Amino acid sequence: MTPEEREAAIARARAAREAREAGQPSAPAAERPARPERPAREAAAPRGPQPPPEGSIFDTFKRVLPDVEWVEAVQGVRDVILTIKREDVPRVMRAAKEHPDLALDFLRSLHGVDQQPEGFDVVYLLYSYRHHHGVEIKTRVPLDDPHVASVTPIWRGADWHERETRDMFGIIFDGHPNLKPLLLPEDLIDVHPLRKDYPLAEIEIVQGEGASQEEGGEEIE
Amino acid sequence: MTTAPTGEYADQEFETIDLNINMGPQHPSTHGVFRMVLTVDGELVKDVEPHIGYMHRGNEKLPENCDFRQIIGYVDRTDYLAQFNCEHAYVQAVEKLMNIQAPERAEWIRLILAELNRLTSHYMFMGAFGTDIGVFATPFTYAFREREVIQDLFEEISGDRLMYSYFRVGGLGWDVPENFKERVRQVVQHTWQGIKDIDGLLSKNEVFLARTRGIGMITQEQAINWGCTGPVLRATGLPIDIRKEEPYSFYDQVEFDVPVGEYGDVYDRYYVRLEEMRQSVRIIEQALEKMPDKGPILPERLPRLLRAPAGEVYGRVEAPRGEYGIYIYSKGGPKPWRFKVRAPCFSNLSALREMTIGHYVADAVIILGSIDIVLCAVDR
């Protein structure tokens, strides 16, 4: 470097330092190296629940039951998840089993999910051996009036599932032939262990983040 | 209520009443703590009322306080004779929820272990069923001897004889020993002879046939209506198997048949299970050929704290007793909000009344044995 170039370099460095300390960019815009070109980002994939795709079992349901209000219809991770009102349960379930295009003759599981304070979800997992399609149907039952129609007349296998759900959550299935306790002792009718306000143990030690019960170590009678 | 007497009392009339017999929770033939209240007329069963819940342990509430990785221990203990199948259902559900793909070698090992577990479970059935029939010790000893050979292999792999907890979300806990393929081939070689032994001992035995043919029949429509799955459903003649209906893991890359029965009676359920053992061996032999010798058993980047997105999933497998499913509802976070186990024995057992009415008390024991229940799965 020649002495003049050295002088110029020192002056530039001093100006850059002063500009940085003042919060300004350290070199005028023309002298900054050009930012490398980045490819334009594609539109981000939509997040959140997606409606069921064309040709799925939801279309068959809409065709078979055109006047039912579908509270929600979502493509879940594996199955289509449909939410209906609890008044529609007998009608939808009967059509699901008896209509030849749906033929959902296998009730895989019937259980509850605690969604307090809005109530409980009753989940019906159905499958058809004839058409090899399945669906998950949910209905919301309010907390102060936890009644829903029983589907035991439609699928006999619902008998024990509904008894267990009543034991665990307190959901009453109207029309069930024998709603006695199944898993709990016969005299424990008003205890519902799977509700979230029922403690896990006498002294709950809740671990990890996102605790679903009260924060740890509290002694509960 | 009068029954018609014969012989020297033929011109007299007797009044009889139905008797309530309690086959209580402590009973050597009820396959665990299960209570049946039989209403009998003489020895003919008029009504059955099953009482379950003696083994209810809160297996659905406890995982709500557990990390997704910790729940493997709970899942094992639901169906304690088909543990790898249960673990498979659980890891399948969580992997689908979190969109994790297990590596190929891990999936093949899972498949082989699940089929070996089907063998141990069906051996246990052969042993216990023979005991129910009254043959008492011989098939039991044979079956358990064969089962020990497979359990030795499981102990070498997972360190445990019964509660393996070997599968992990994303793959396996650790890699199998180096001699895995030779050991499995040895076990399979040994098992062919074991299956032949049990077959020769029971299948064409006159007394066995007399006691099981035509007992406990259930029609196809009844079986589907009650939600029966597994060998109970296949014995009625329907070739329904989740490995063919909704193939998971690599079951669509192996060839096997689905054995079916004809009448839906107790003998058919036994025979379907025997044939399933042969098909399992076939699957294992093919899987050993296709399994890669080297490879990772966990995906490369698995987060340290598994957080599931909000959503729900139902993972199902063909366990030896039927369709075993795990339903997980997650609100985001490392713990599930709702954890539901769909046990095959629960639905199969609910059809007991249908199958037992009209048979004798001794047959009630055999029918219960043929459903092949595991009370831990029924009661959870």
Coordinates of C-alpha atoms in Angstrom, one line a residue:
Chain A
M1 CA 0.0 0.0 0.0
T2 CA 1.2 3.5 -0.7
P3 CA 1.0 6.0 2.2
E4 CA -1.9 7.7 0.6
E5 CA -3.9 4.5 0.3
R6 CA -3.0 3.8 3.9
E7 CA -4.3 7.1 5.0
A8 CA -7.5 6.6 3.0
A9 CA -8.1 3.1 4.6
I10 CA -7.6 4.5 8.1
A11 CA -10.0 7.3 7.4
R12 CA -12.6 4.9 6.1
A13 CA -12.3 2.6 9.1
R14 CA -12.6 5.6 11.5
A15 CA -15.7 6.8 9.7
A16 CA -17.2 3.3 9.8
R17 CA -16.6 3.0 13.5
E18 CA -18.1 6.3 14.2
A19 CA -21.1 5.5 12.1
R20 CA -21.6 2.2 13.8
E21 CA -21.4 3.8 17.2
A22 CA -23.9 6.4 16.1
G23 CA -26.2 3.6 14.9
Q24 CA -25.9 4.4 11.3
P25 CA -24.8 1.8 8.6
S26 CA -21.1 1.6 8.5
A27 CA -20.6 2.5 4.9
P28 CA -22.6 4.4 2.4
A29 CA -25.1 2.3 0.5
A30 CA -23.1 2.4 -2.8
E31 CA -20.1 0.8 -1.2
R32 CA -21.9 -2.0 0.7
P33 CA -21.5 -5.4 -1.0
A34 CA -24.6 -6.5 -2.8
R35 CA -27.0 -8.8 -1.0
P36 CA -27.0 -12.3 -2.7
E37 CA -30.1 -13.0 -4.7
R38 CA -32.6 -15.2 -2.9
P39 CA -35.3 -17.1 -4.7
A40 CA -38.7 -15.8 -4.1
R41 CA -40.4 -17.8 -1.4
E42 CA -43.3 -19.9 -2.4
A43 CA -46.7 -19.3 -0.8
A44 CA -46.5 -21.1 2.6
A45 CA -48.6 -24.3 2.9
P46 CA -51.8 -23.5 4.7
R47 CA -51.6 -24.4 8.4
G48 CA -54.4 -25.6 10.7
P49 CA -57.2 -28.1 10.0
Q50 CA -57.9 -28.8 6.4
P51 CA -61.3 -29.7 4.9
P52 CA -61.6 -33.2 3.6
P53 CA -60.5 -33.7 0.0
E54 CA -62.8 -34.3 -2.9
G55 CA -64.2 -37.8 -3.2
S56 CA -63.7 -38.6 0.5
I57 CA -66.3 -40.2 2.6
F58 CA -67.6 -36.7 3.6
D59 CA -69.0 -36.3 0.1
T60 CA -70.9 -39.5 0.5
F61 CA -72.2 -38.3 3.9
K62 CA -73.4 -35.0 2.3
R63 CA -75.1 -36.9 -0.4
V64 CA -76.8 -39.4 1.9
L65 CA -77.8 -36.8 4.5
P66 CA -78.3 -33.5 2.7
D67 CA -80.1 -31.7 5.5
V68 CA -77.7 -32.4 8.4
E69 CA -75.7 -29.5 9.6
W70 CA -72.1 -30.5 9.8
V71 CA -70.6 -28.4 12.6
E72 CA -67.1 -29.2 11.4
A73 CA -65.6 -31.4 8.7
V74 CA -61.8 -31.8 8.8
Q75 CA -59.3 -34.1 7.3
G76 CA -57.4 -35.5 10.3
V77 CA -54.1 -37.3 10.3
R78 CA -55.6 -40.5 9.0
D79 CA -59.4 -40.3 9.0
V80 CA -61.9 -37.7 8.1
I81 CA -63.3 -36.1 11.3
L82 CA -66.9 -34.9 11.2
T83 CA -68.6 -33.1 14.0
I84 CA -72.4 -33.1 14.3
K85 CA -74.9 -31.8 16.8
R86 CA -76.0 -34.2 19.4
E87 CA -79.6 -34.1 18.3
D88 CA -78.6 -35.5 14.9
V89 CA -76.8 -38.5 16.4
P90 CA -79.5 -41.1 16.0
R91 CA -80.3 -40.1 12.4
V92 CA -76.7 -39.9 11.3
M93 CA -75.7 -43.1 12.9
R94 CA -78.6 -45.0 11.5
A95 CA -77.8 -43.8 8.1
A96 CA -74.2 -44.5 8.5
K97 CA -74.9 -48.1 9.3
E98 CA -77.8 -48.8 7.0
H99 CA -77.2 -46.8 3.9
P100 CA -75.6 -49.1 1.3
D101 CA -73.1 -46.4 0.2
L102 CA -71.8 -45.9 3.7
A103 CA -72.3 -49.4 5.2
L104 CA -70.3 -48.5 8.3
D105 CA -71.0 -51.7 10.1
F106 CA -68.1 -51.8 12.5
L107 CA -68.1 -49.5 15.5
R108 CA -64.4 -49.5 16.4
S109 CA -64.6 -47.4 19.5
L110 CA -66.9 -45.1 21.4
H111 CA -65.4 -42.9 24.0
G112 CA -65.4 -39.4 25.5
V113 CA -62.9 -36.6 25.5
D114 CA -63.0 -34.0 28.3
Q115 CA -63.4 -30.5 26.8
Q116 CA -64.4 -28.7 29.9
P117 CA -65.7 -26.0 30.4
E118 CA -67.5 -26.4 27.0
G119 CA -68.6 -29.9 27.8
F120 CA -67.5 -33.3 26.6
D121 CA -66.9 -34.7 23.1
V122 CA -68.3 -38.1 22.3
V123 CA -66.1 -39.8 19.6
Y124 CA -67.4 -42.5 17.4
L125 CA -64.8 -44.4 15.3
L126 CA -66.5 -46.2 12.4
Y127 CA -65.3 -48.5 9.7
S128 CA -66.9 -50.3 6.8
Y129 CA -65.6 -53.7 5.8
R130 CA -67.5 -53.6 2.6
H131 CA -66.3 -50.3 1.2
H132 CA -63.0 -50.2 3.1
H133 CA -63.5 -46.7 4.4
G134 CA -63.6 -45.3 7.8
V135 CA -64.6 -42.1 9.5
E136 CA -64.5 -40.4 12.9
I137 CA -67.7 -38.7 14.1
K138 CA -67.7 -36.4 17.1
T139 CA -70.5 -34.7 18.9
R140 CA -70.3 -32.1 21.8
V141 CA -72.3 -32.7 24.9
P142 CA -72.7 -29.8 27.3
L143 CA -71.5 -30.0 30.9
D144 CA -74.8 -29.3 32.6
D145 CA -76.9 -31.6 30.5
P146 CA -74.6 -34.5 29.5
H147 CA -77.2 -36.6 27.6
V148 CA -76.9 -38.1 24.2
A149 CA -78.8 -40.8 22.4
S150 CA -77.5 -44.3 22.7
V151 CA -76.4 -46.2 19.6
T152 CA -76.8 -49.6 21.2
P153 CA -79.9 -50.3 19.0
I154 CA -77.7 -49.8 16.0
W155 CA -74.4 -51.5 17.0
R156 CA -74.7 -54.0 19.8
G157 CA -71.0 -53.5 20.5
A158 CA -71.7 -50.0 21.7
D159 CA -73.2 -51.5 24.9
W160 CA -70.1 -51.9 26.9
H161 CA -68.4 -48.8 25.3
E162 CA -71.2 -46.6 26.5
R163 CA -71.2 -48.1 29.9
E164 CA -67.5 -47.4 30.2
T165 CA -67.9 -43.8 28.9
R166 CA -70.6 -43.2 31.5
D167 CA -68.4 -44.5 34.2
M168 CA -65.4 -42.4 33.2
F169 CA -67.1 -39.1 32.2
G170 CA -70.7 -39.1 33.4
I171 CA -72.3 -38.9 30.0
I172 CA -75.7 -40.4 30.1
F173 CA -76.8 -42.4 27.0
D174 CA -80.5 -42.3 26.7
G175 CA -82.0 -45.5 25.5
H176 CA -79.2 -47.8 26.8
P177 CA -80.7 -51.0 28.1
N178 CA -78.4 -51.4 31.1
L179 CA -76.3 -48.3 32.1
K180 CA -74.8 -49.8 35.2
P181 CA -71.1 -49.3 36.2
L182 CA -68.8 -51.5 34.2
L183 CA -65.3 -50.8 35.2
L184 CA -65.9 -49.0 38.5
P185 CA -67.5 -50.7 41.5
E186 CA -71.3 -50.9 41.4
D187 CA -71.9 -48.4 44.1
L188 CA -69.6 -45.7 42.6
I189 CA -72.1 -44.0 40.3
D190 CA -71.2 -40.4 40.7
V191 CA -67.4 -40.6 40.5
H192 CA -66.0 -39.9 37.0
P193 CA -62.3 -40.5 37.0
L194 CA -61.3 -39.4 33.5
R195 CA -62.7 -35.9 33.9
K196 CA -59.9 -33.4 34.2
D197 CA -61.1 -32.1 37.5
Y198 CA -60.7 -35.5 39.1
P199 CA -57.2 -35.7 40.6
L200 CA -54.6 -38.2 39.4
A201 CA -53.5 -39.2 42.9
E202 CA -53.8 -38.0 46.5
I203 CA -50.7 -35.9 46.0
E204 CA -50.4 -34.9 42.5
I205 CA -46.9 -34.5 41.1
V206 CA -47.3 -33.0 37.7
Q207 CA -44.3 -33.1 35.5
G208 CA -43.1 -31.2 32.5
E209 CA -44.5 -28.1 30.8
G210 CA -48.1 -27.8 29.6
A211 CA -49.4 -29.3 32.8
S212 CA -53.0 -30.3 32.5
Q213 CA -53.7 -30.6 36.2
E214 CA -52.9 -28.2 39.0
E215 CA -49.2 -27.3 39.5
G216 CA -47.4 -29.9 41.5
G217 CA -47.2 -31.1 45.0
E218 CA -50.6 -30.0 46.2
E219 CA -52.2 -32.3 48.6
I220 CA -55.8 -33.1 47.6
E221 CA -58.2 -34.9 49.8
Chain B
M1 CA -90.9 -74.4 35.7
T2 CA -91.0 -78.1 35.1
T3 CA -88.6 -80.4 33.5
A4 CA -89.6 -83.8 32.0
P5 CA -88.3 -86.6 34.2
T6 CA -87.6 -90.1 32.8
G7 CA -87.5 -93.6 34.1
E8 CA -89.3 -94.6 37.3
Y9 CA -90.3 -91.0 38.0
A10 CA -91.8 -90.5 34.5
D11 CA -95.3 -90.0 35.8
Q12 CA -94.3 -87.4 38.4
E13 CA -93.8 -83.7 37.9
F14 CA -90.9 -81.8 39.4
E15 CA -90.7 -78.1 39.8
T16 CA -87.3 -76.6 39.4
I17 CA -86.0 -73.1 39.7
D18 CA -83.1 -71.4 37.9
L19 CA -79.9 -71.2 39.9
N20 CA -77.5 -68.3 40.0
I21 CA -74.0 -69.6 40.0
N22 CA -71.2 -67.2 40.5
M23 CA -68.0 -68.0 38.7
G24 CA -66.2 -65.6 40.9
P25 CA -63.3 -63.4 40.3
Q26 CA -61.0 -65.9 41.9
H27 CA -61.3 -68.9 39.7
P28 CA -58.8 -71.0 37.9
S29 CA -60.7 -71.0 34.6
T30 CA -61.6 -67.4 34.2
H31 CA -58.3 -66.3 32.7
G32 CA -57.7 -63.7 35.3
V33 CA -60.0 -61.7 37.6
F34 CA -63.2 -62.0 35.8
R35 CA -66.6 -62.7 37.2
M36 CA -69.5 -64.4 35.5
V37 CA -72.9 -64.8 37.0
L38 CA -74.5 -67.8 35.3
T39 CA -78.2 -68.4 35.5
V40 CA -78.6 -72.1 35.0
D41 CA -81.4 -74.5 34.7
G42 CA -79.8 -77.8 35.8
E43 CA -76.6 -77.5 33.8
L44 CA -78.0 -75.5 30.9
V45 CA -77.0 -71.9 30.9
K46 CA -80.0 -69.5 30.5
D47 CA -78.2 -66.2 31.1
V48 CA -74.7 -64.9 31.6
E49 CA -73.9 -61.6 33.2
P50 CA -70.2 -60.7 33.0
H51 CA -68.7 -58.4 35.6
I52 CA -65.4 -56.8 34.8
G53 CA -63.4 -54.1 36.3
Y54 CA -61.4 -56.0 38.8
M55 CA -58.2 -55.1 37.0
H56 CA -59.0 -51.5 36.3
R57 CA -55.8 -49.5 37.0
G58 CA -56.5 -46.2 35.4
N59 CA -54.3 -47.0 32.4
E60 CA -56.0 -44.2 30.5
K61 CA -55.6 -41.5 33.0
L62 CA -52.0 -42.1 34.0
P63 CA -50.5 -41.3 30.5
E64 CA -52.2 -37.9 30.6
N65 CA -49.4 -36.9 33.0
C66 CA -46.6 -38.5 30.9
D67 CA -44.3 -37.5 28.2
F68 CA -44.9 -39.3 24.9
R69 CA -41.7 -41.2 25.4
Q70 CA -42.7 -42.5 28.8
I71 CA -46.1 -43.9 27.7
I72 CA -44.4 -46.9 26.1
G73 CA -44.2 -48.6 29.5
Y74 CA -48.0 -48.2 30.0
V75 CA -48.8 -49.5 26.6
D76 CA -46.9 -52.7 27.2
R77 CA -48.9 -53.5 30.2
T78 CA -52.3 -53.3 28.6
D79 CA -52.1 -56.5 26.6
Y80 CA -49.3 -58.4 28.4
L81 CA -49.1 -61.2 25.9
A82 CA -48.8 -59.2 22.8
Q83 CA -46.6 -56.4 23.9
F84 CA -44.8 -55.7 20.7
N85 CA -48.1 -55.3 18.9
C86 CA -49.3 -52.9 21.4
E87 CA -46.1 -50.9 21.3
H88 CA -46.4 -50.9 17.6
A89 CA -49.9 -49.4 17.7
Y90 CA -48.7 -46.7 20.0
V91 CA -45.6 -45.7 18.1
Q92 CA -47.6 -45.8 14.9
A93 CA -50.1 -43.4 16.3
V94 CA -47.5 -40.9 17.7
E95 CA -45.4 -41.1 14.5
K96 CA -48.4 -40.3 12.4
L97 CA -49.4 -37.4 14.7
M98 CA -45.9 -35.9 14.7
N99 CA -45.2 -36.8 11.1
I100 CA -42.0 -38.8 11.9
Q101 CA -40.9 -41.6 9.7
A102 CA -39.1 -44.5 11.2
P103 CA -36.1 -45.8 9.2
E104 CA -36.5 -48.9 7.1
R105 CA -34.4 -51.3 9.2
A106 CA -36.3 -50.3 12.3
E107 CA -39.7 -51.0 10.6
W108 CA -38.6 -54.4 9.5
I109 CA -37.3 -55.3 12.9
R110 CA -40.6 -54.1 14.4
L111 CA -42.5 -56.3 11.9
I112 CA -40.4 -59.4 12.8
L113 CA -40.8 -58.8 16.5
A114 CA -44.5 -58.3 16.2
E115 CA -44.9 -61.5 14.4
L116 CA -42.8 -63.4 16.8
N117 CA -45.0 -62.0 19.6
R118 CA -48.0 -63.3 17.7
L119 CA -46.4 -66.7 18.0
T120 CA -45.8 -66.4 21.7
S121 CA -49.4 -65.2 22.3
H122 CA -50.9 -68.0 20.3
Y123 CA -48.7 -70.6 22.1
M124 CA -50.0 -69.2 25.3
F125 CA -53.6 -69.6 24.0
M126 CA -52.9 -73.2 23.0
G127 CA -51.6 -74.0 26.4
A128 CA -54.4 -72.3 28.4
F129 CA -57.1 -73.5 26.1
G130 CA -56.0 -77.1 26.4
T131 CA -56.1 -76.6 30.1
D132 CA -59.7 -75.3 29.9
I133 CA -60.7 -78.3 27.8
G134 CA -59.4 -80.6 30.5
V135 CA -56.2 -81.9 28.9
F136 CA -54.5 -80.0 31.6
A137 CA -50.8 -80.4 31.5
T138 CA -49.6 -81.8 28.2
P139 CA -50.4 -79.0 25.7
F140 CA -49.6 -76.4 28.4
T141 CA -46.1 -77.8 28.9
Y142 CA -45.5 -78.2 25.2
A143 CA -46.7 -74.7 24.4
F144 CA -44.7 -73.1 27.1
R145 CA -41.6 -74.9 26.2
E146 CA -41.9 -73.5 22.7
R147 CA -42.7 -70.1 24.0
E148 CA -39.6 -70.0 26.2
V149 CA -37.4 -70.4 23.1
I150 CA -38.9 -67.2 21.6
Q151 CA -38.9 -65.4 24.9
D152 CA -35.2 -66.2 25.3
L153 CA -34.7 -64.4 22.0
F154 CA -36.7 -61.4 23.2
E155 CA -34.6 -61.3 26.4
E156 CA -31.5 -61.1 24.3
I157 CA -32.9 -58.2 22.3
S158 CA -34.7 -56.1 24.8
G159 CA -33.4 -57.3 28.1
D160 CA -36.8 -58.3 29.5
R161 CA -38.8 -61.4 29.4
L162 CA -42.3 -59.9 29.4
M163 CA -42.5 -56.1 29.4
Y164 CA -40.2 -55.2 26.6
S165 CA -40.6 -51.4 26.2
Y166 CA -38.2 -51.7 23.3
F167 CA -40.0 -49.7 20.6
R168 CA -39.5 -45.9 20.6
V169 CA -41.2 -43.1 18.9
G170 CA -39.3 -43.0 15.6
G171 CA -37.7 -46.4 15.8
L172 CA -36.2 -48.7 18.4
G173 CA -34.5 -48.2 21.7
W174 CA -31.2 -49.7 20.6
D175 CA -30.0 -51.9 17.8
V176 CA -30.6 -55.7 17.8
P177 CA -27.6 -57.9 18.5
E178 CA -25.4 -58.8 15.6
N179 CA -26.5 -62.4 15.3
F180 CA -30.2 -61.4 15.1
K181 CA -30.9 -63.0 11.8
E182 CA -29.3 -66.3 12.7
R183 CA -31.1 -66.4 16.0
V184 CA -34.4 -65.7 14.4
R185 CA -33.8 -68.4 11.8
Q186 CA -33.0 -70.8 14.6
V187 CA -36.1 -69.9 16.5
V188 CA -38.3 -70.2 13.4
Q189 CA -36.8 -73.6 12.6
H190 CA -37.7 -74.8 16.1
T191 CA -41.2 -73.3 16.0
W192 CA -42.2 -75.3 12.9
Q193 CA -41.8 -78.4 14.9
G194 CA -43.6 -76.9 17.9
I195 CA -46.6 -76.0 15.7
K196 CA -46.7 -79.5 14.3
D197 CA -46.6 -80.9 17.9
I198 CA -49.5 -78.9 19.1
D199 CA -51.4 -79.7 15.9
G200 CA -50.8 -83.4 16.2
L201 CA -51.8 -83.3 19.9
L202 CA -55.1 -81.4 19.6
S203 CA -56.5 -80.9 16.1
K204 CA -57.8 -84.3 15.3
N205 CA -58.2 -85.6 18.9
E206 CA -61.7 -87.2 19.1
V207 CA -62.4 -85.8 22.6
F208 CA -61.2 -82.3 21.6
L209 CA -63.5 -82.3 18.6
A210 CA -66.4 -83.5 20.5
R211 CA -66.0 -80.8 23.1
T212 CA -65.4 -77.9 20.7
R213 CA -67.3 -78.6 17.5
G214 CA -70.6 -76.7 17.4
I215 CA -70.0 -74.9 20.7
G216 CA -70.2 -71.1 21.1
M217 CA -71.2 -70.4 17.6
I218 CA -71.7 -66.8 16.5
T219 CA -72.8 -65.6 13.0
Q220 CA -71.0 -63.2 10.8
E221 CA -73.5 -60.4 11.3
Q222 CA -73.6 -60.9 15.0
A223 CA -69.8 -60.8 15.2
I224 CA -69.5 -57.6 13.3
N225 CA -72.4 -56.0 15.2
W226 CA -70.8 -56.8 18.6
G227 CA -67.5 -55.4 17.3
C228 CA -65.6 -58.6 17.4
T229 CA -62.3 -58.7 15.6
G230 CA -59.4 -61.0 15.2
P231 CA -59.7 -64.8 15.3
V232 CA -63.2 -64.6 16.7
L233 CA -64.3 -62.7 13.6
R234 CA -62.2 -64.8 11.2
A235 CA -63.6 -68.0 12.6
T236 CA -67.0 -67.0 11.3
G237 CA -65.7 -67.0 7.7
L238 CA -64.8 -63.3 7.1
P239 CA -61.2 -62.8 5.9
I240 CA -60.8 -59.5 7.7
D241 CA -57.3 -58.6 8.9
I242 CA -56.0 -55.1 9.4
R243 CA -52.7 -56.2 7.9
K244 CA -54.6 -56.6 4.7
E245 CA -57.3 -53.9 5.1
E246 CA -55.2 -51.0 6.1
P247 CA -51.6 -52.2 5.8
Y248 CA -49.1 -50.6 8.1
S249 CA -45.4 -51.1 8.5
F250 CA -44.2 -53.3 5.6
Y251 CA -47.1 -55.8 5.6
D252 CA -47.9 -54.9 2.0
Q253 CA -44.5 -56.2 1.0
V254 CA -44.8 -59.7 2.4
E255 CA -47.1 -62.4 1.2
F256 CA -49.3 -64.2 3.5
D257 CA -52.8 -65.7 3.7
V258 CA -55.6 -64.9 6.1
P259 CA -56.9 -68.2 7.6
V260 CA -60.7 -68.3 8.1
G261 CA -63.0 -70.7 9.8
E262 CA -66.4 -72.0 8.7
Y263 CA -68.9 -72.2 11.5
G264 CA -67.7 -69.6 14.0
D265 CA -67.5 -72.1 16.8
V266 CA -64.8 -72.8 19.3
Y267 CA -62.9 -75.3 17.2
D268 CA -62.7 -72.8 14.3
R269 CA -61.2 -70.2 16.6
Y270 CA -58.6 -72.6 17.7
Y271 CA -57.8 -73.7 14.2
V272 CA -57.6 -70.1 12.9
R273 CA -55.0 -69.4 15.5
L274 CA -53.0 -72.5 14.6
E275 CA -53.0 -71.5 11.0
E276 CA -52.1 -67.9 11.8
M277 CA -49.0 -69.2 13.6
R278 CA -47.9 -70.9 10.3
Q279 CA -48.6 -67.7 8.4
S280 CA -46.6 -65.7 10.9
V281 CA -43.6 -68.0 10.4
R282 CA -44.0 -67.4 6.7
I283 CA -44.0 -63.7 7.2
I284 CA -40.9 -63.8 9.4
E285 CA -39.0 -65.8 6.8
Q286 CA -39.8 -63.3 4.1
A287 CA -39.0 -60.4 6.3
L288 CA -35.6 -61.8 7.2
E289 CA -34.7 -61.8 3.5
K290 CA -35.9 -58.3 2.9
M291 CA -34.5 -56.6 6.0
P292 CA -31.4 -54.5 5.4
D293 CA -28.4 -55.7 7.4
K294 CA -27.2 -52.3 8.4
G295 CA -28.9 -49.0 8.8
P296 CA -30.0 -46.5 11.4
I297 CA -32.8 -47.4 13.8
L298 CA -33.8 -43.9 14.7
P299 CA -34.3 -40.9 12.5
E300 CA -31.4 -38.5 12.3
R301 CA -32.9 -35.5 14.1
L302 CA -35.4 -36.4 16.8
P303 CA -36.1 -33.5 19.2
R304 CA -35.2 -34.1 22.8
L305 CA -38.7 -33.2 24.0
L306 CA -41.3 -34.6 21.7
R307 CA -44.0 -32.1 21.3
A308 CA -47.1 -33.2 19.4
P309 CA -49.1 -30.7 17.3
A310 CA -52.7 -30.2 18.2
G311 CA -54.8 -33.0 16.6
E312 CA -56.0 -36.5 17.1
V313 CA -55.0 -39.8 15.7
Y314 CA -56.1 -43.5 15.9
G315 CA -53.3 -46.0 15.4
R316 CA -54.4 -49.5 14.8
V317 CA -52.7 -52.9 14.4
E318 CA -53.7 -56.5 14.1
A319 CA -52.8 -57.8 17.6
P320 CA -53.1 -61.6 18.2
R321 CA -56.5 -61.0 19.7
G322 CA -58.0 -58.6 17.2
E323 CA -57.8 -54.9 16.4
Y324 CA -55.8 -53.1 19.0
G325 CA -56.0 -49.3 18.7
I326 CA -54.6 -46.3 20.5
Y327 CA -56.5 -43.0 20.2
I328 CA -54.6 -39.9 21.1
Y329 CA -56.1 -36.5 21.3
S330 CA -53.5 -33.8 21.7
K331 CA -53.8 -30.1 22.4
G332 CA -50.2 -29.5 21.6
G333 CA -47.4 -30.0 24.1
P334 CA -45.5 -33.0 25.3
K335 CA -48.3 -34.8 27.0
P336 CA -51.5 -36.2 25.5
W337 CA -54.9 -34.7 26.5
R338 CA -56.8 -38.0 26.1
F339 CA -55.3 -41.4 25.7
K340 CA -57.7 -44.2 24.8
V341 CA -56.9 -47.8 24.3
R342 CA -59.2 -49.8 22.1
A343 CA -58.6 -53.3 23.3
P344 CA -59.9 -56.2 21.2
C345 CA -60.7 -58.4 24.2
F346 CA -63.2 -55.7 25.5
S347 CA -65.4 -56.0 22.5
N348 CA -64.9 -59.7 22.0
L349 CA -65.9 -60.3 25.6
S350 CA -69.0 -58.3 25.3
A351 CA -70.3 -60.9 22.9
L352 CA -69.9 -63.7 25.5
R353 CA -73.5 -63.7 26.4
E354 CA -74.5 -64.2 22.8
M355 CA -72.2 -67.2 22.5
T356 CA -72.9 -68.9 25.8
I357 CA -76.7 -69.0 26.2
G358 CA -78.0 -72.5 25.5
H359 CA -74.8 -74.4 26.3
Y360 CA -73.8 -76.3 29.4
V361 CA -71.7 -74.9 32.3
A362 CA -68.7 -76.8 31.2
D363 CA -69.0 -75.3 27.7
A364 CA -69.1 -71.8 29.2
V365 CA -65.6 -72.3 30.4
I366 CA -64.4 -73.4 27.0
I367 CA -66.2 -70.5 25.2
L368 CA -64.6 -68.0 27.5
G369 CA -61.2 -69.6 26.9
S370 CA -61.7 -69.5 23.1
I371 CA -62.2 -65.8 23.1
D372 CA -58.7 -65.5 24.5
I373 CA -59.1 -62.6 26.8
V374 CA -56.4 -60.7 28.7
L375 CA -58.0 -58.9 31.6
C376 CA -55.5 -56.1 31.6
A377 CA -56.7 -55.2 28.2
V378 CA -60.4 -55.6 29.0
D379 CA -60.2 -53.4 32.1
R380 CA -57.2 -51.2 31.4

